[in-house]
mmCIF file of C-alpha atoms and ligand atoms in Angstrom:
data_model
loop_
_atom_site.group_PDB
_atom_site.id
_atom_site.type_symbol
_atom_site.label_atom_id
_atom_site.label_comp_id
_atom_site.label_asym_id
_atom_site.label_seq_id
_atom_site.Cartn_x
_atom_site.Cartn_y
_atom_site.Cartn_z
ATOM 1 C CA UNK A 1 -51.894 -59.531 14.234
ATOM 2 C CA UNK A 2 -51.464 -57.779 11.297
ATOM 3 C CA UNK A 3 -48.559 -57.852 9.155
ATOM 4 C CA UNK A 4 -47.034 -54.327 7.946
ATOM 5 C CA UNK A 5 -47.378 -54.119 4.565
ATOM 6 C CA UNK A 6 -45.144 -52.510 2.643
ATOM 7 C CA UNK A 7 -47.623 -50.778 0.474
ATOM 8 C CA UNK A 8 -49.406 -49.503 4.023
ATOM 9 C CA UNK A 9 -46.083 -46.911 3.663
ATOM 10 C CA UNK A 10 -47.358 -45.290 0.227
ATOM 11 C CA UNK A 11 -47.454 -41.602 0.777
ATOM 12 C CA UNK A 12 -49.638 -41.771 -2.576
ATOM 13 C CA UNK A 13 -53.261 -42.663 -1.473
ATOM 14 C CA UNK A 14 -55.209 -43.703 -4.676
ATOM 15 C CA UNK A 15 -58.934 -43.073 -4.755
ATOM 16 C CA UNK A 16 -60.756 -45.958 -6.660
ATOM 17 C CA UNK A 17 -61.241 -44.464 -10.222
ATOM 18 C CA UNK A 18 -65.216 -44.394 -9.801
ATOM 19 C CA UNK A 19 -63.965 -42.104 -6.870
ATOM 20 C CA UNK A 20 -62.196 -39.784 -9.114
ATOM 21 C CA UNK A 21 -63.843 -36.935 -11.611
ATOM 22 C CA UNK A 22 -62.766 -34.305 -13.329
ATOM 23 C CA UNK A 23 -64.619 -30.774 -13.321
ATOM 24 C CA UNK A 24 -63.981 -28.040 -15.274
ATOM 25 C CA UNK A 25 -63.618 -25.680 -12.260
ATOM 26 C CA UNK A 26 -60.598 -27.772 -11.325
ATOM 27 C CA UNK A 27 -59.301 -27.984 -14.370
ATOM 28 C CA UNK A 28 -59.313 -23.954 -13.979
ATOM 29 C CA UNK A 29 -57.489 -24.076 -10.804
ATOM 30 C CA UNK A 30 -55.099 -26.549 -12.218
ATOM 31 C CA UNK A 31 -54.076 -24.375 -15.005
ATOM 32 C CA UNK A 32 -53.689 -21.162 -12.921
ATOM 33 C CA UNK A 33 -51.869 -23.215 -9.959
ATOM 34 C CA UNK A 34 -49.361 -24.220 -13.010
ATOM 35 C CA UNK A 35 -49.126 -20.798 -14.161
ATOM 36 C CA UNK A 36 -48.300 -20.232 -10.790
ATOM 37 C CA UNK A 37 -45.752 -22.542 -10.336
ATOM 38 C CA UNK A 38 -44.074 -21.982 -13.527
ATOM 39 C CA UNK A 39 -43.597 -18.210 -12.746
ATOM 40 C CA UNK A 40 -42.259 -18.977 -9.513
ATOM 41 C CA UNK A 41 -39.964 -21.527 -11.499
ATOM 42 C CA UNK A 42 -38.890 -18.708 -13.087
ATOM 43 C CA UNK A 43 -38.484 -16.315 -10.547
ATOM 44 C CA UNK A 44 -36.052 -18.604 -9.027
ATOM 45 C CA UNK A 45 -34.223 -19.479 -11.474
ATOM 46 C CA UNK A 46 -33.557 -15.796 -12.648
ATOM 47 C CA UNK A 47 -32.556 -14.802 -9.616
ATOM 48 C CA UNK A 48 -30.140 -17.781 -8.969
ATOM 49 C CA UNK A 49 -28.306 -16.480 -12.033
ATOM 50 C CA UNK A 50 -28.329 -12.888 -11.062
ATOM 51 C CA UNK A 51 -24.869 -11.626 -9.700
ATOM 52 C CA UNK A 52 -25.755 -10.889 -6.446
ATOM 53 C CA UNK A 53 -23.269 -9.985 -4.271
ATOM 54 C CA UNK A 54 -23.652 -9.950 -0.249
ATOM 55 C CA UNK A 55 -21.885 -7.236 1.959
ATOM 56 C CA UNK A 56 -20.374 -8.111 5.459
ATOM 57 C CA UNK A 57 -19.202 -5.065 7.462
ATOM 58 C CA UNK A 58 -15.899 -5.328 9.674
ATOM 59 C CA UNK A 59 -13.241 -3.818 11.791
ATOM 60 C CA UNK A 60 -10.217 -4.233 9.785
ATOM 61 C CA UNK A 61 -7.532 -6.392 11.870
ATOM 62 C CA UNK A 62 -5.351 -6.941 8.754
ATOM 63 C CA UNK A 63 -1.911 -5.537 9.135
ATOM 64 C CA UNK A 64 -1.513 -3.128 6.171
ATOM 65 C CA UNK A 65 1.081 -1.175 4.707
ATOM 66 C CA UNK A 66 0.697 0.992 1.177
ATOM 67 C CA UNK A 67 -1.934 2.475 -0.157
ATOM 68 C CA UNK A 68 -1.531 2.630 -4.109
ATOM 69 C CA UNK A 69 -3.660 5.742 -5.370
ATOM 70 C CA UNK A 70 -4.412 6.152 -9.146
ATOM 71 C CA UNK A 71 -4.468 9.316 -11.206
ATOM 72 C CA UNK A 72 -5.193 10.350 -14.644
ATOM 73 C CA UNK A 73 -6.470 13.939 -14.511
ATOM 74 C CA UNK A 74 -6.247 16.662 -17.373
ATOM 75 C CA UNK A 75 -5.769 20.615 -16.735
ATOM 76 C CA UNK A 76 -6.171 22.299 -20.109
ATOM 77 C CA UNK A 77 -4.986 25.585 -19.416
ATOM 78 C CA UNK A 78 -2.179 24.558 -17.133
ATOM 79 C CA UNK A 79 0.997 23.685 -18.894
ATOM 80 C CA UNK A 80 2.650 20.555 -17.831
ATOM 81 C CA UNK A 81 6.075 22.613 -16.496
ATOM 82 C CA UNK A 82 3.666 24.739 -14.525
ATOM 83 C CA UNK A 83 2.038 22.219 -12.544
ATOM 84 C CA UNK A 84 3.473 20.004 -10.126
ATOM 85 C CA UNK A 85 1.888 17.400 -7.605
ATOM 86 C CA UNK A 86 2.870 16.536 -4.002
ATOM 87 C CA UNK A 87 1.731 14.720 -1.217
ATOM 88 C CA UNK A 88 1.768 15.283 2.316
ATOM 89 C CA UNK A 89 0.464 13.292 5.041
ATOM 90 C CA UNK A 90 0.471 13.504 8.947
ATOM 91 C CA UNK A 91 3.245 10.790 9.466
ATOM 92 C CA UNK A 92 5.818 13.439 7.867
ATOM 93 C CA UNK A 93 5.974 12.319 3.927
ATOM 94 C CA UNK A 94 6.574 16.103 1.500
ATOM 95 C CA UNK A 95 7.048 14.437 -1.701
ATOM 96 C CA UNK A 96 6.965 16.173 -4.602
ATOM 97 C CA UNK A 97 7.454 15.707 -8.487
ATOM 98 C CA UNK A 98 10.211 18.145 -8.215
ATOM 99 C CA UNK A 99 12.060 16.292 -6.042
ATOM 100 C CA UNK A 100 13.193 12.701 -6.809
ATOM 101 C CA UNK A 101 10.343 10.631 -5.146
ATOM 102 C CA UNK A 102 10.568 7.029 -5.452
ATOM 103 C CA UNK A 103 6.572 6.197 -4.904
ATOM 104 C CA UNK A 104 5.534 8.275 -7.564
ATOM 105 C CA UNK A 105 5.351 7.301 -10.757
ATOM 106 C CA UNK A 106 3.833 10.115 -12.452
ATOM 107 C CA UNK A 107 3.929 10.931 -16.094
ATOM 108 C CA UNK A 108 3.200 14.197 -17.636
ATOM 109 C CA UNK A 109 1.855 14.362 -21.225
ATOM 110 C CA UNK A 110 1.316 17.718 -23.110
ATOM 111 C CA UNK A 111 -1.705 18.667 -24.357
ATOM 112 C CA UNK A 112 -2.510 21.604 -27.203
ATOM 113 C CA UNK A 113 -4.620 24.428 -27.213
ATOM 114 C CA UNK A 114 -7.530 21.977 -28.074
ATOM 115 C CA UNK A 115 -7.392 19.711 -25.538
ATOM 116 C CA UNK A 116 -5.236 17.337 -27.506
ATOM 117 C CA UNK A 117 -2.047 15.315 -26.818
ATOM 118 C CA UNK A 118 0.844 17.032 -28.631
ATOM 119 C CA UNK A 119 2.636 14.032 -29.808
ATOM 120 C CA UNK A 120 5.605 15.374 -28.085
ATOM 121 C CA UNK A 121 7.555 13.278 -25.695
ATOM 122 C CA UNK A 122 6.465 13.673 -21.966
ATOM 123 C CA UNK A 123 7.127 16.256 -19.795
ATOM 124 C CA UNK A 124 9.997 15.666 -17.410
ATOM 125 C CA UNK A 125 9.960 17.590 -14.231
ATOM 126 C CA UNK A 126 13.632 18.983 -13.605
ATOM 127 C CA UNK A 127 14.206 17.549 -10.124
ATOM 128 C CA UNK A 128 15.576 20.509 -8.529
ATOM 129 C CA UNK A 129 14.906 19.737 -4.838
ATOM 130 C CA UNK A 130 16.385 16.818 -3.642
ATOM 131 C CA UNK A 131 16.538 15.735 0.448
ATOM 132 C CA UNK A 132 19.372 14.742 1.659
ATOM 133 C CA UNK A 133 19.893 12.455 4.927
ATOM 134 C CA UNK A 134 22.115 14.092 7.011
ATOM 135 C CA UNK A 135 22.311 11.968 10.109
ATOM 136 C CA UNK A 136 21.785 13.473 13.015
ATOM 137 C CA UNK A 137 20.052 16.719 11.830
ATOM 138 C CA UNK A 138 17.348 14.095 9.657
ATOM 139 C CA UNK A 139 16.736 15.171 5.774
ATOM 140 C CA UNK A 140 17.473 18.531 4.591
ATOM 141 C CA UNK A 141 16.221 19.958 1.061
ATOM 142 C CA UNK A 142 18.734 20.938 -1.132
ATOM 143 C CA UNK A 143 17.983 22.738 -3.413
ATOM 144 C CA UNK A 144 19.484 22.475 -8.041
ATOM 145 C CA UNK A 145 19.848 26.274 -9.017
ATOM 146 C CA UNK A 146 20.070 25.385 -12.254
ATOM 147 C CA UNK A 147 17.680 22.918 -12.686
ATOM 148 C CA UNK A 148 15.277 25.047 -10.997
ATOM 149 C CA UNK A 149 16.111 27.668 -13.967
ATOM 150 C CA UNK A 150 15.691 24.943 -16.543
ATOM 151 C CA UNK A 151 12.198 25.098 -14.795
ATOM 152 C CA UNK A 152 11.616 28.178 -14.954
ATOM 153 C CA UNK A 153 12.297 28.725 -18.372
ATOM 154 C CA UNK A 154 10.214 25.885 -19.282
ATOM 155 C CA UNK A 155 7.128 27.589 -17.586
ATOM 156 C CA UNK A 156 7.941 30.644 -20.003
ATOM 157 C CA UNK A 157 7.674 28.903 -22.637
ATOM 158 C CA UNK A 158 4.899 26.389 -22.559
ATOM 159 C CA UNK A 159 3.137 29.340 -20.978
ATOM 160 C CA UNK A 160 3.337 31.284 -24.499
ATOM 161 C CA UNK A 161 1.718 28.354 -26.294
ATOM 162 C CA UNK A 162 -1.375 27.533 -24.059
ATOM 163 C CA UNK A 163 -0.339 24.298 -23.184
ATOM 164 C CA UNK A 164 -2.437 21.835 -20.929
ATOM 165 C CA UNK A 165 -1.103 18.855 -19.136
ATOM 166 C CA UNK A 166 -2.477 15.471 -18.706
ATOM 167 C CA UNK A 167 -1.251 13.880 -15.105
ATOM 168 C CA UNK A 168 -1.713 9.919 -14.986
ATOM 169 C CA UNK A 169 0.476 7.288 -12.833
ATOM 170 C CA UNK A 170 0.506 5.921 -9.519
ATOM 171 C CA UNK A 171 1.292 7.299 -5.991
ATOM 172 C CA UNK A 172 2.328 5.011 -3.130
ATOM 173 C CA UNK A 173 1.119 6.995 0.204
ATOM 174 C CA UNK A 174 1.161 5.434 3.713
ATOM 175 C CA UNK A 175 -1.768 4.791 5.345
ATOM 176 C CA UNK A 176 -2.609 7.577 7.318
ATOM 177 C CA UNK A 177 -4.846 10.598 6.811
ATOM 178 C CA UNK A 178 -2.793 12.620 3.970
ATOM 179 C CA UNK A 179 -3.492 15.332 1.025
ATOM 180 C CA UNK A 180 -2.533 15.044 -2.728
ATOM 181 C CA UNK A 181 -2.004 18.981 -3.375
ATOM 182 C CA UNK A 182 -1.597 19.680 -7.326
ATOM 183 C CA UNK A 183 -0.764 23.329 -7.443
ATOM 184 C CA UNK A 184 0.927 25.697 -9.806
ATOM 185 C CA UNK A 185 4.598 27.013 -9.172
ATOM 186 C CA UNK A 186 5.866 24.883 -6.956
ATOM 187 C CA UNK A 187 9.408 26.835 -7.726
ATOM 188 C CA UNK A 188 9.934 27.422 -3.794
ATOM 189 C CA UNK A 189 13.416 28.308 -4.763
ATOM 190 C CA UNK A 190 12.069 31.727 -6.044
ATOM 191 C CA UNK A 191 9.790 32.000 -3.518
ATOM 192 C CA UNK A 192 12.576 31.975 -1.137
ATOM 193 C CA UNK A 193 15.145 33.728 -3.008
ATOM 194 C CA UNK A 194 13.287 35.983 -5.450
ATOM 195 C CA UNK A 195 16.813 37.699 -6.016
ATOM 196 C CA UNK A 196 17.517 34.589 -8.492
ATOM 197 C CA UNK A 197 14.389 35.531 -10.771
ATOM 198 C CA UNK A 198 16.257 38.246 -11.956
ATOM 199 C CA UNK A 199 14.797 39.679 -15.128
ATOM 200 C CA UNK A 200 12.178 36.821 -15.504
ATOM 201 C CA UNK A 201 9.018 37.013 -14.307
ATOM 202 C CA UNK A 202 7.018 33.574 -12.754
ATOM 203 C CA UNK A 203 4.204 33.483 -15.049
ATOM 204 C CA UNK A 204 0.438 33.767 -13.579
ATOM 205 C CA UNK A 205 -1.014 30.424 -14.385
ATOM 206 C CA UNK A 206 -4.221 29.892 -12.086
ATOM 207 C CA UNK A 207 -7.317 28.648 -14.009
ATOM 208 C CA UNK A 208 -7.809 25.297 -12.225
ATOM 209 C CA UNK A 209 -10.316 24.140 -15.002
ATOM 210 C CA UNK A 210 -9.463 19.859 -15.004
ATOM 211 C CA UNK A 211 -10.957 16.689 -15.502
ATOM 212 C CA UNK A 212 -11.149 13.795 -13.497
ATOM 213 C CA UNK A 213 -10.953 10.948 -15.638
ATOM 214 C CA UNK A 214 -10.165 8.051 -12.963
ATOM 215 C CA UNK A 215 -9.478 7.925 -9.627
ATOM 216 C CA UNK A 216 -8.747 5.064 -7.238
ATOM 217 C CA UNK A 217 -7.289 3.234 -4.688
ATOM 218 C CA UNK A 218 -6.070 0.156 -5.761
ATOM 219 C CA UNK A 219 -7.284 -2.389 -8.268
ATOM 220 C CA UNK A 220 -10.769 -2.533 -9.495
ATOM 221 C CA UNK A 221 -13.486 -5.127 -9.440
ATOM 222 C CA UNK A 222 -16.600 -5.504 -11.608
ATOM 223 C CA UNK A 223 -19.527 -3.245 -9.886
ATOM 224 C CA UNK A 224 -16.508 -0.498 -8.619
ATOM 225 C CA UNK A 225 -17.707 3.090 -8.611
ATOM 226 C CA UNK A 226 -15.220 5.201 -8.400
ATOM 227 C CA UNK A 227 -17.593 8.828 -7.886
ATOM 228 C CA UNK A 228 -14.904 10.722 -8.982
ATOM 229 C CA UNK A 229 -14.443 9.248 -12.302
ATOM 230 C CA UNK A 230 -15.800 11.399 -15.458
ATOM 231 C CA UNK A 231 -15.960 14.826 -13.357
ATOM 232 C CA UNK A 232 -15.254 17.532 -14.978
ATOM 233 C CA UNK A 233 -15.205 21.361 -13.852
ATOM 234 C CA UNK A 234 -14.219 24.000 -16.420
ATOM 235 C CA UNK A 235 -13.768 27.308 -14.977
ATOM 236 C CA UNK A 236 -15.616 30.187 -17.296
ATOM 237 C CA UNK A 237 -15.336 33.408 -15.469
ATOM 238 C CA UNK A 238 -14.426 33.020 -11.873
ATOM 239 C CA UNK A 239 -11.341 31.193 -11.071
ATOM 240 C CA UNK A 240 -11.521 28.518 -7.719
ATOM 241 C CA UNK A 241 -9.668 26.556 -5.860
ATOM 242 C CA UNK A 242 -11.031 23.206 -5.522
ATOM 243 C CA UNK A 243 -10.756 20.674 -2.444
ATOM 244 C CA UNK A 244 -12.060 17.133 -2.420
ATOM 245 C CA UNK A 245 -12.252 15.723 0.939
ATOM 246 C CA UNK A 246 -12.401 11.537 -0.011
ATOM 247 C CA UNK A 247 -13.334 8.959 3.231
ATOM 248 C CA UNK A 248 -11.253 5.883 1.906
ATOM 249 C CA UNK A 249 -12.847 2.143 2.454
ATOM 250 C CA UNK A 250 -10.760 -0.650 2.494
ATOM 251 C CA UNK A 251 -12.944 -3.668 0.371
ATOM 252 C CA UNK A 252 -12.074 -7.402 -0.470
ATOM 253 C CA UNK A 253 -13.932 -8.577 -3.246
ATOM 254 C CA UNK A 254 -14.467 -12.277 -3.884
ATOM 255 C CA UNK A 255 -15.114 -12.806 -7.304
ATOM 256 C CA UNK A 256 -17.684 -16.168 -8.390
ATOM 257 C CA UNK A 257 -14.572 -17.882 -9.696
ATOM 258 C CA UNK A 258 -13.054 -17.289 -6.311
ATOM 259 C CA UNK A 259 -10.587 -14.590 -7.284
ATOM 260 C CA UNK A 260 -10.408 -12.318 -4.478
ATOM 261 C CA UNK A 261 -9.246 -8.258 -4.946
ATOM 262 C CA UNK A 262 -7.909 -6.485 -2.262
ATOM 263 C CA UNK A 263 -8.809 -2.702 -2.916
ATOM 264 C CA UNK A 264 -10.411 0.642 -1.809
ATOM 265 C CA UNK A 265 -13.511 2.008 -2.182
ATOM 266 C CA UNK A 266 -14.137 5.442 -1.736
ATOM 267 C CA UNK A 267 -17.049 8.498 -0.635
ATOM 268 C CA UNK A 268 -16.094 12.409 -1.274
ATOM 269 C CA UNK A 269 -17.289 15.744 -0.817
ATOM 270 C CA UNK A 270 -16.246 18.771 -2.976
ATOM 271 C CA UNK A 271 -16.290 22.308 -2.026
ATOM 272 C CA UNK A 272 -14.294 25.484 -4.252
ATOM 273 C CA UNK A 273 -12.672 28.263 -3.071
ATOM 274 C CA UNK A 274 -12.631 31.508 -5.099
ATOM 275 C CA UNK A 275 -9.162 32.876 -6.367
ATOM 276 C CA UNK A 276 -8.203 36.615 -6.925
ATOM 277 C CA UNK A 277 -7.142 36.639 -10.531
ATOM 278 C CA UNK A 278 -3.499 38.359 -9.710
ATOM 279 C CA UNK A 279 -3.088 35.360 -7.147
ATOM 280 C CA UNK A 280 0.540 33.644 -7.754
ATOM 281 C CA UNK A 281 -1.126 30.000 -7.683
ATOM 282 C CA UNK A 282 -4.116 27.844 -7.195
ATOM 283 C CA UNK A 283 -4.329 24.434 -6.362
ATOM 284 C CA UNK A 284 -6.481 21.182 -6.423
ATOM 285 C CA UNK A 285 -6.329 19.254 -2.953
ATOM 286 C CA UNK A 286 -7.616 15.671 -2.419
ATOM 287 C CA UNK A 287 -7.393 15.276 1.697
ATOM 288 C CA UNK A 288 -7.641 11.227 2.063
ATOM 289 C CA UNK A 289 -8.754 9.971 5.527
ATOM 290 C CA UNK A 290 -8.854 5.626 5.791
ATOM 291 C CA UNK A 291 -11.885 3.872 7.163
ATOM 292 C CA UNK A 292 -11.304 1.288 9.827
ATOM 293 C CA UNK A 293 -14.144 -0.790 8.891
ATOM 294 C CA UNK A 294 -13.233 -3.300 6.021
ATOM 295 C CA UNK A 295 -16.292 -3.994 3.443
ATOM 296 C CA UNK A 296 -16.518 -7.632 2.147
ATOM 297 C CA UNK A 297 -18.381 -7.890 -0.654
ATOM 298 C CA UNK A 298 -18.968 -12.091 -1.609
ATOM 299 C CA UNK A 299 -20.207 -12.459 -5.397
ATOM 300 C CA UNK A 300 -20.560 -15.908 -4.925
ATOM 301 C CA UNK A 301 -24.116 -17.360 -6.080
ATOM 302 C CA UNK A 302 -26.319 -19.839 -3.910
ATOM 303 C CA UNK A 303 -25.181 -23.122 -4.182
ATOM 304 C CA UNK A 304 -26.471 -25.464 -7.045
ATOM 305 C CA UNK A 305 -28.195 -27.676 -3.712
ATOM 306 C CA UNK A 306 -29.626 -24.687 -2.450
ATOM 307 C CA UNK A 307 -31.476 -23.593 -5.937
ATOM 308 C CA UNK A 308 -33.144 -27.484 -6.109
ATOM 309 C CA UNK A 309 -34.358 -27.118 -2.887
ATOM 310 C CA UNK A 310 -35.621 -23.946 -3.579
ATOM 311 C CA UNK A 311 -37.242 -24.840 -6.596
ATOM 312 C CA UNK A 312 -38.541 -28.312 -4.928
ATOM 313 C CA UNK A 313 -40.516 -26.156 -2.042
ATOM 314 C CA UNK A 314 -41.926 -23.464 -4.331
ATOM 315 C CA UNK A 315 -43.241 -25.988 -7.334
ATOM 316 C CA UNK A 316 -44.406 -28.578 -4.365
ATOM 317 C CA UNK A 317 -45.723 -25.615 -2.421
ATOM 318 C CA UNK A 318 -48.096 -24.067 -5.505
ATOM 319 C CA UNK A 319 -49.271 -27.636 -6.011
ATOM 320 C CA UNK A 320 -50.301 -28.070 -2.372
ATOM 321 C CA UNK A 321 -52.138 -24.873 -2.578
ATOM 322 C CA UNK A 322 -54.191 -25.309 -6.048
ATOM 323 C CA UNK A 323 -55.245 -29.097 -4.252
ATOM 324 C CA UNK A 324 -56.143 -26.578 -0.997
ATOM 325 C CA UNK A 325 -58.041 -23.886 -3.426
ATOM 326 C CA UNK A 326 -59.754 -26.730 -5.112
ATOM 327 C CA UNK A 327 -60.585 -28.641 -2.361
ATOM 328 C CA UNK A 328 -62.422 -25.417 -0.819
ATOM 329 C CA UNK A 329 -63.818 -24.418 -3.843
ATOM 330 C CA UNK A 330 -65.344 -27.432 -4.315
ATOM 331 C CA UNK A 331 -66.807 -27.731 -0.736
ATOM 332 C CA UNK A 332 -67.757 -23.817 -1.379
ATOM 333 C CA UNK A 333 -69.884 -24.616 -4.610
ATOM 334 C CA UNK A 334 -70.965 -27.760 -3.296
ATOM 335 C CA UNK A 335 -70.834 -29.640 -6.502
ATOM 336 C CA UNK A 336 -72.994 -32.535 -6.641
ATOM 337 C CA UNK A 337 -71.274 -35.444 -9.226
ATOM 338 C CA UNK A 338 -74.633 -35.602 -11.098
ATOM 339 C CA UNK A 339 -72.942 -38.707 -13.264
ATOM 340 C CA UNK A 340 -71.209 -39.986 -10.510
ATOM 341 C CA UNK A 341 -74.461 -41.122 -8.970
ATOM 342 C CA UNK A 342 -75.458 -42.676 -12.739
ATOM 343 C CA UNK A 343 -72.217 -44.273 -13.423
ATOM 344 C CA UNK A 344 -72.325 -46.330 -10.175
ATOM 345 C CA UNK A 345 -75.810 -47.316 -10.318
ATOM 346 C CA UNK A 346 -74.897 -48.687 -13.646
ATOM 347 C CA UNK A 347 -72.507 -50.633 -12.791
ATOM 348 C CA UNK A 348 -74.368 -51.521 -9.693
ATOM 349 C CA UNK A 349 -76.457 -52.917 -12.081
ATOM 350 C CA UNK A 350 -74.382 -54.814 -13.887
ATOM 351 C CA UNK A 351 -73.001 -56.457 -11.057
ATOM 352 C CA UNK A 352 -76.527 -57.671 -9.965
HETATM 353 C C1 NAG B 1 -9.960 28.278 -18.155
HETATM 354 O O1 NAG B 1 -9.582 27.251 -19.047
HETATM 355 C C2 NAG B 1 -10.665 26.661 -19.756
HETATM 356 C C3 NAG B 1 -10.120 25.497 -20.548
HETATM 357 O O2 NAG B 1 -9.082 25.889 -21.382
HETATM 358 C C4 NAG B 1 -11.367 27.690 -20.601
HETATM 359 O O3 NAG B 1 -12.456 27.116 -21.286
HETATM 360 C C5 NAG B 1 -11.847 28.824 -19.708
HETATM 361 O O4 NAG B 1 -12.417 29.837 -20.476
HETATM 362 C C6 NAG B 1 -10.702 29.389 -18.870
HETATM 363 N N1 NAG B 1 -11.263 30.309 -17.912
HETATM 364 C C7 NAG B 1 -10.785 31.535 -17.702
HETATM 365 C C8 NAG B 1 -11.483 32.339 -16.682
HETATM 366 O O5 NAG B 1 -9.833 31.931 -18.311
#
């Protein structure tokens, strides 16, 4: 019976050293089979330090309730007075600026003829509509005469400079398919009652030109593209109306170092509308639909563990294939040790 040796268990087969030569064909092979492996080294190890980020595609279940939209857009041929945003949406909200509206927090800087901030203070829509809960009969507009003049006299007079307006805050709208409608002369009063104009005159203020310069729904997270950000559409001859019809995503981001960032992404489409010069007003609409699939996008690397083995089975796998592509070239070329033959007979000789 024979005993089980422990060195029977060696992996590592060692020819006798007579056995062993070294050619110059393999020492070819060696040094491209370690170029080899060294570029896959590095292949690997680039790409483990990459940020790579992997989607995952859901049905939101999540029980949500706001949905925080940021602005910052510039008109610069609308004067701040002149231009007033509101949002409407298919569960019932009419918010305006000109009415007191708690989710908007909208600020209104003037801009000169140029383009550039004034310096002045902000602009401070008068709030002449207000609603008013009634009960039974639900809210009912009422509507500040004179702050409605104070309005209207402000339009006048920013008018006669060529002021713009620069429009940046934050809008709280309920989840549900809405618009964001920024118009000009949103004086309804004198729509309604153009008896209280008297001897003014609403001023025609319609060249839509404006820049986007951000956009969003919620927070952002490194790799956000917001498409809207940067856009810019300056009217030269023919005045528009402009729509932007924006398909919102929810998307949870989880950050390497685990921080995770509930926002929105968003896709849009843009079409214009051409506006008779004499027309009272023009508008910009953004109609916002939700998505109810919920992107996940995990910017966690591979694990440290995973990169070793990684490494471990493409260096061990380039070795096993230079000993293949030697071994076959060898066979292929047939290489006859012509000293091997000498060597041994020597010693052969010796040992006689
Ligand atoms: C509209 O306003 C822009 C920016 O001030 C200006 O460059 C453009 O000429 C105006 N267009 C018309 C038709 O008045």
């Amino acid at each position: 019976m024979s005993k089980l040796k422990l060195s029977q268990l060696s992996a590592f087969s060692r020819a006798e050293s007579h056995l062993r030569q070294q050619t110059a064909v393999g020492g070819v092979v060696t040094v491209l089979g370690a170029l080899l492996a060294l570029a896959l080294f590095w292949h690997e190890t680039s790409h483990f330090w990459r940020l790579h980020a992997v989607t995952k595609l859901s049905v939101d279940l999540e029980l949500r309730h706001d949905l925080p939209i940021n602005i910052d857009f510039a008109f610069p041929a609308i004067p701040c007075a002149a231009l007033s945003i509101q949002i409407l949406d298919v569960a019932g909200t009419s918010q305006s600026d000109t009415s007191a509206a708690k989710e908007m927090d909208i600020h209104k800087a003037r801009l000169d003829k140029s383009g550039k901030p004034t310096g002045e203070k902000e602009y401070v829509t008068p709030k002449s509509e207000s609603l008013v809960d009634t009960g039974a009969m639900g809210e009912v507009m009422n509507v500040n005469i004179p702050a409605a003049m104070k309005h209207l006299a402000d339009v006048e007079q920013e008018v006669g400079r060529h002021e713009g307006c620069r429009l940046s805050g934050t809008v709280k709208v309920k989840r549900v398919a809405g618009r964001i409608l920024i118009s000009t002369h949103k004086l309804m009063v004198f729509q309604l009652f153009p008896q209280l104009l008297g001897e003014h005159r609403v001023p025609l203020v319609n060249n839509m030109s404006h820049s986007i310069h951000h956009l969003s729904f919620g927070p952002a997270f490194p790799g956000l593209v917001n498409p809207l950000d940067h856009l810019q559409r300056i009217l030269k001859d023919q005045l528009l109306s402009f729509k932007y019809f924006l398909k919102v995503v929810p998307t949870e981001h989880h950050s390497r170092r685990g921080k995770v960032t509930e926002t929105h992404q968003y896709s849009v489409s843009e079409y214009a509308l051409p506006v008779s010069v004499d027309s009272m007003g023009s508008a910009i609409e953004f109609n916002y639909d939700l998505s109810p699939i919920v992107v996940n996008i995990d910017a966690n690397p591979p694990s440290f563990l995973h990169y070793l083995v990684r490494i471990s089975a493409v260096v061990g796998g380039a070795w096993a294939l230079v000993c293949m592509v030697n071994h076959h070239i060898h066979a292929l070329l047939n290489i006859q040790p012509s000293n091997w033959v000498h060597i041994d007979a020597s010693r052969m000789n010796g040992a006689y």
